[in-house]
Amino acid sequence: DAGITQSPRHKVTETGTPVTLRCHQTENHRYMYWYRQDPGHGLRLIHYSYGVKDTDKGEVSDGYSVSRSKTEDFLLTLESATSSQTSVYFCAISESRQSYGYTFGSGTRLTVV
Amino acid sequence: DAKTTQPTSMDCAEGRAANLPCNHSTISGNEYVYWYRQIHSQGPQYIIHGLKNNETNEMASLIITEDRKSSTLILPHATLRDTAVYYCIVRVSGGGADGLTFGKGTHLIIQP
């Protein structure tokens, strides 16, 4: 979607290596989110951010950390990747206090071998 | 957020109206009904939302029953590109600190 980009789009990495996924927005939205999507589980929230340096855990945060040093960038890090973290990762942004929807990125397909 | 119930899958002929139901019998007075869809391999896409009045935009119409316990998303002239998983979500406002909760949704298949 325009205004939000994820990088890389695809990545294959080995078990035990660190991996960082990047979400970049040009909308100046306050809230940013990381989701993962797996067959049979749908979309699940990993972490979210409600401002620069303000982050909190979601439903499936174990094994993941995040950082937001600038409004436009939200980084998701897998400190030591495991095969269970093979998934499609989506970033989303939203404005608070308004009743319209989130905008999602195109996703990053991560494979841990 | 209130729980929603949707059929697992539905078929619709191309060019016909696709009517996707959603039950949300425990909805609170300040909760909105949101609809998103996810086309294969893409990120979810916002479609429409409403509180209690019917809503229409360039993509779809949303009909909410008077008691607000159920709603229907209507795609007036379905095309093959409307084949996707459609999610009905109920929450207080569109943006917020804790994200959206996605259920399993309805897999809508548009038949040629």
Coordinates of C-alpha atoms in Angstrom, one line a residue:
Chain A
D1 CA 0.0 0.0 0.0
A2 CA 1.1 3.5 -0.7
G3 CA 2.7 5.1 2.4
I4 CA 3.9 1.9 4.0
T5 CA 6.7 -0.4 2.8
Q6 CA 8.2 -3.5 4.3
S7 CA 11.7 -4.8 3.7
P8 CA 12.9 -7.3 2.7
R9 CA 9.9 -8.9 0.9
H10 CA 11.5 -12.3 1.2
K11 CA 14.2 -13.7 3.3
V12 CA 15.7 -17.1 4.0
T13 CA 17.9 -17.4 7.1
E14 CA 19.5 -20.1 9.2
T15 CA 18.4 -21.2 12.7
G16 CA 20.1 -19.2 15.4
T17 CA 20.9 -16.1 13.3
P18 CA 19.6 -12.7 14.1
V19 CA 17.1 -11.2 11.7
T20 CA 15.6 -7.6 11.4
L21 CA 12.6 -6.7 9.4
R22 CA 11.8 -3.1 8.7
C23 CA 8.6 -1.2 8.3
H24 CA 8.7 2.3 6.9
Q25 CA 5.8 4.7 6.7
T26 CA 5.4 8.1 5.1
E27 CA 1.9 8.9 6.7
N28 CA 3.2 10.2 10.0
H29 CA 0.8 7.9 11.8
R30 CA 1.3 7.4 15.5
Y31 CA 0.6 3.7 15.8
M32 CA 2.5 0.9 14.2
Y33 CA 2.0 -2.8 14.5
W34 CA 3.7 -6.1 13.7
Y35 CA 1.6 -9.2 12.9
R36 CA 2.5 -12.7 11.8
Q37 CA 0.2 -14.9 9.8
D38 CA 0.4 -18.7 9.8
P39 CA -2.0 -21.3 8.3
G40 CA -4.7 -22.2 10.8
H41 CA -3.9 -19.2 13.1
G42 CA -4.8 -16.2 11.0
L43 CA -3.2 -12.8 11.9
R44 CA -1.7 -12.5 15.4
L45 CA -0.3 -9.4 16.9
I46 CA 3.4 -9.5 17.9
H47 CA 4.2 -6.0 19.1
Y48 CA 2.9 -2.5 18.6
S49 CA 4.1 1.0 19.1
Y50 CA 2.1 4.1 20.2
G51 CA 4.9 6.6 19.6
V52 CA 8.6 7.0 19.3
K53 CA 10.3 4.8 21.9
D54 CA 6.9 3.6 23.2
T55 CA 6.2 -0.1 22.5
D56 CA 4.3 -2.9 24.0
K57 CA 3.8 -6.6 23.6
G58 CA 1.1 -8.3 21.7
E59 CA -0.3 -11.8 21.8
V60 CA 2.7 -13.7 20.5
S61 CA 5.7 -11.6 21.5
D62 CA 8.1 -14.3 22.8
G63 CA 11.3 -14.4 20.7
Y64 CA 10.7 -11.0 19.2
S65 CA 11.9 -7.5 20.1
V66 CA 11.0 -4.1 18.5
S67 CA 12.4 -0.6 18.3
R68 CA 11.0 2.7 17.1
S69 CA 13.6 5.5 17.2
K70 CA 11.8 7.5 14.5
T71 CA 8.1 8.0 13.8
E72 CA 8.5 6.5 10.3
D73 CA 10.4 3.3 11.2
F74 CA 9.4 0.3 13.2
L75 CA 11.9 -2.6 13.4
L76 CA 11.1 -6.2 14.3
T77 CA 14.1 -8.3 15.4
L78 CA 14.3 -12.0 15.9
E79 CA 17.4 -12.3 18.2
S80 CA 18.0 -15.9 17.4
A81 CA 15.7 -17.2 14.6
T82 CA 13.9 -20.5 15.1
S83 CA 12.0 -22.7 12.6
S84 CA 8.7 -21.8 14.4
Q85 CA 9.2 -18.2 13.4
T86 CA 8.9 -19.1 9.7
S87 CA 5.9 -17.0 8.8
V88 CA 4.6 -14.1 6.8
Y89 CA 5.0 -10.9 8.7
F90 CA 2.8 -7.9 8.2
C91 CA 3.3 -4.3 9.4
A92 CA 0.3 -2.0 9.9
I93 CA -0.2 1.7 10.7
S94 CA -3.1 3.6 12.1
E95 CA -4.1 7.0 13.4
S96 CA -5.4 7.1 16.9
R97 CA -8.7 8.6 17.9
Q98 CA -10.3 8.3 14.5
S99 CA -12.7 5.7 13.4
Y100 CA -11.2 4.6 10.2
G101 CA -9.1 1.6 9.4
Y102 CA -5.5 0.4 9.5
T103 CA -3.3 0.3 6.5
F104 CA -1.2 -2.9 6.0
G105 CA 2.0 -3.4 4.2
S106 CA 2.6 -6.1 1.6
G107 CA 4.3 -8.5 4.0
T108 CA 7.7 -10.2 4.5
R109 CA 7.9 -13.9 3.9
L110 CA 10.5 -15.2 6.3
T111 CA 11.8 -18.8 6.1
V112 CA 14.1 -20.1 8.9
V113 CA 15.9 -23.3 7.8
Chain B
D1 CA -13.8 -6.3 21.8
A2 CA -17.0 -8.2 21.1
K3 CA -16.8 -11.7 19.4
T4 CA -17.9 -12.2 15.9
T5 CA -19.2 -15.2 14.0
Q6 CA -18.9 -15.6 10.3
P7 CA -19.5 -18.5 7.9
T8 CA -16.3 -20.3 6.9
S9 CA -16.8 -20.0 3.2
M10 CA -19.3 -18.7 0.6
D11 CA -19.6 -18.8 -3.2
C12 CA -21.0 -16.1 -5.4
A13 CA -21.4 -15.8 -9.2
E14 CA -19.5 -13.1 -11.0
G15 CA -21.7 -10.0 -11.5
R16 CA -24.1 -10.9 -8.7
A17 CA -24.2 -9.2 -5.3
A18 CA -22.2 -11.0 -2.7
N19 CA -23.8 -10.8 0.8
L20 CA -21.5 -11.6 3.7
P21 CA -23.1 -12.0 7.1
C22 CA -21.6 -11.4 10.5
N23 CA -23.1 -12.0 13.9
H24 CA -21.9 -9.9 16.9
S25 CA -24.6 -10.4 19.5
T26 CA -22.5 -9.1 22.4
I27 CA -21.6 -5.8 20.7
S28 CA -21.5 -2.7 23.0
G29 CA -23.0 0.6 22.3
N30 CA -19.7 2.3 21.5
E31 CA -18.3 -0.5 19.3
Y32 CA -18.0 -0.1 15.6
V33 CA -18.3 -2.9 13.0
Y34 CA -15.3 -3.0 10.6
W35 CA -14.8 -5.1 7.5
Y36 CA -11.4 -6.0 6.0
R37 CA -10.5 -8.4 3.3
Q38 CA -7.3 -10.2 2.4
I39 CA -6.6 -11.2 -1.1
H40 CA -4.2 -14.1 -1.4
S41 CA -0.6 -13.2 -0.3
Q42 CA -1.4 -9.6 0.3
G43 CA -1.9 -7.6 3.4
P44 CA -5.4 -7.0 4.7
Q45 CA -7.3 -4.2 3.2
Y46 CA -9.8 -1.9 4.9
I47 CA -13.3 -2.0 3.3
I48 CA -15.8 -0.1 5.4
H49 CA -17.0 0.5 8.9
G50 CA -20.1 1.6 10.7
L51 CA -21.7 2.2 14.1
K52 CA -25.4 1.9 13.7
N53 CA -26.4 3.5 10.4
N54 CA -26.0 1.8 7.0
E55 CA -22.9 2.9 5.2
T56 CA -21.8 2.8 1.5
N57 CA -18.6 3.6 -0.2
E58 CA -17.0 2.9 -3.5
M59 CA -16.2 -0.7 -2.5
A60 CA -19.2 -1.9 -0.6
S61 CA -22.3 -1.3 1.5
L62 CA -22.7 -2.2 5.2
I63 CA -26.1 -3.0 6.6
I64 CA -26.3 -3.1 10.4
T65 CA -29.5 -4.4 12.0
E66 CA -31.5 -2.1 14.2
D67 CA -30.5 -4.1 17.4
R68 CA -26.8 -4.1 16.1
K69 CA -26.4 -7.8 16.8
S70 CA -25.6 -8.6 13.2
S71 CA -24.5 -7.0 10.0
T72 CA -24.1 -7.8 6.3
L73 CA -21.4 -6.6 3.9
I74 CA -22.6 -6.3 0.4
L75 CA -20.4 -6.2 -2.7
P76 CA -22.9 -5.1 -5.3
H77 CA -21.4 -6.5 -8.5
A78 CA -18.8 -9.1 -7.5
T79 CA -15.8 -9.7 -9.8
L80 CA -13.2 -12.4 -9.8
R81 CA -10.8 -10.0 -8.1
D82 CA -13.2 -10.0 -5.0
T83 CA -12.2 -13.5 -4.2
A84 CA -10.6 -13.1 -0.8
V85 CA -11.0 -13.8 2.9
Y86 CA -13.3 -11.2 4.5
Y87 CA -13.0 -10.4 8.2
C88 CA -15.7 -8.8 10.3
I89 CA -14.2 -7.1 13.4
V90 CA -15.9 -5.2 16.2
R91 CA -14.0 -2.7 18.4
V92 CA -14.3 0.7 20.0
S93 CA -12.4 2.7 17.4
G94 CA -10.4 2.2 14.3
G95 CA -7.0 2.9 15.7
G96 CA -5.8 2.2 19.1
A97 CA -3.1 0.9 21.3
D98 CA -3.7 -2.8 21.1
G99 CA -4.3 -3.6 17.4
L100 CA -7.1 -5.4 15.6
T101 CA -8.1 -8.9 16.5
F102 CA -8.7 -11.0 13.4
G103 CA -10.8 -14.2 13.5
K104 CA -10.9 -16.8 10.8
G105 CA -13.1 -14.8 8.4
T106 CA -15.2 -15.9 5.4
H107 CA -13.5 -17.2 2.3
L108 CA -15.5 -15.7 -0.5
I109 CA -15.0 -17.4 -3.9
I110 CA -16.4 -15.6 -6.9
Q111 CA -17.3 -18.1 -9.6
P112 CA -17.0 -17.2 -13.3

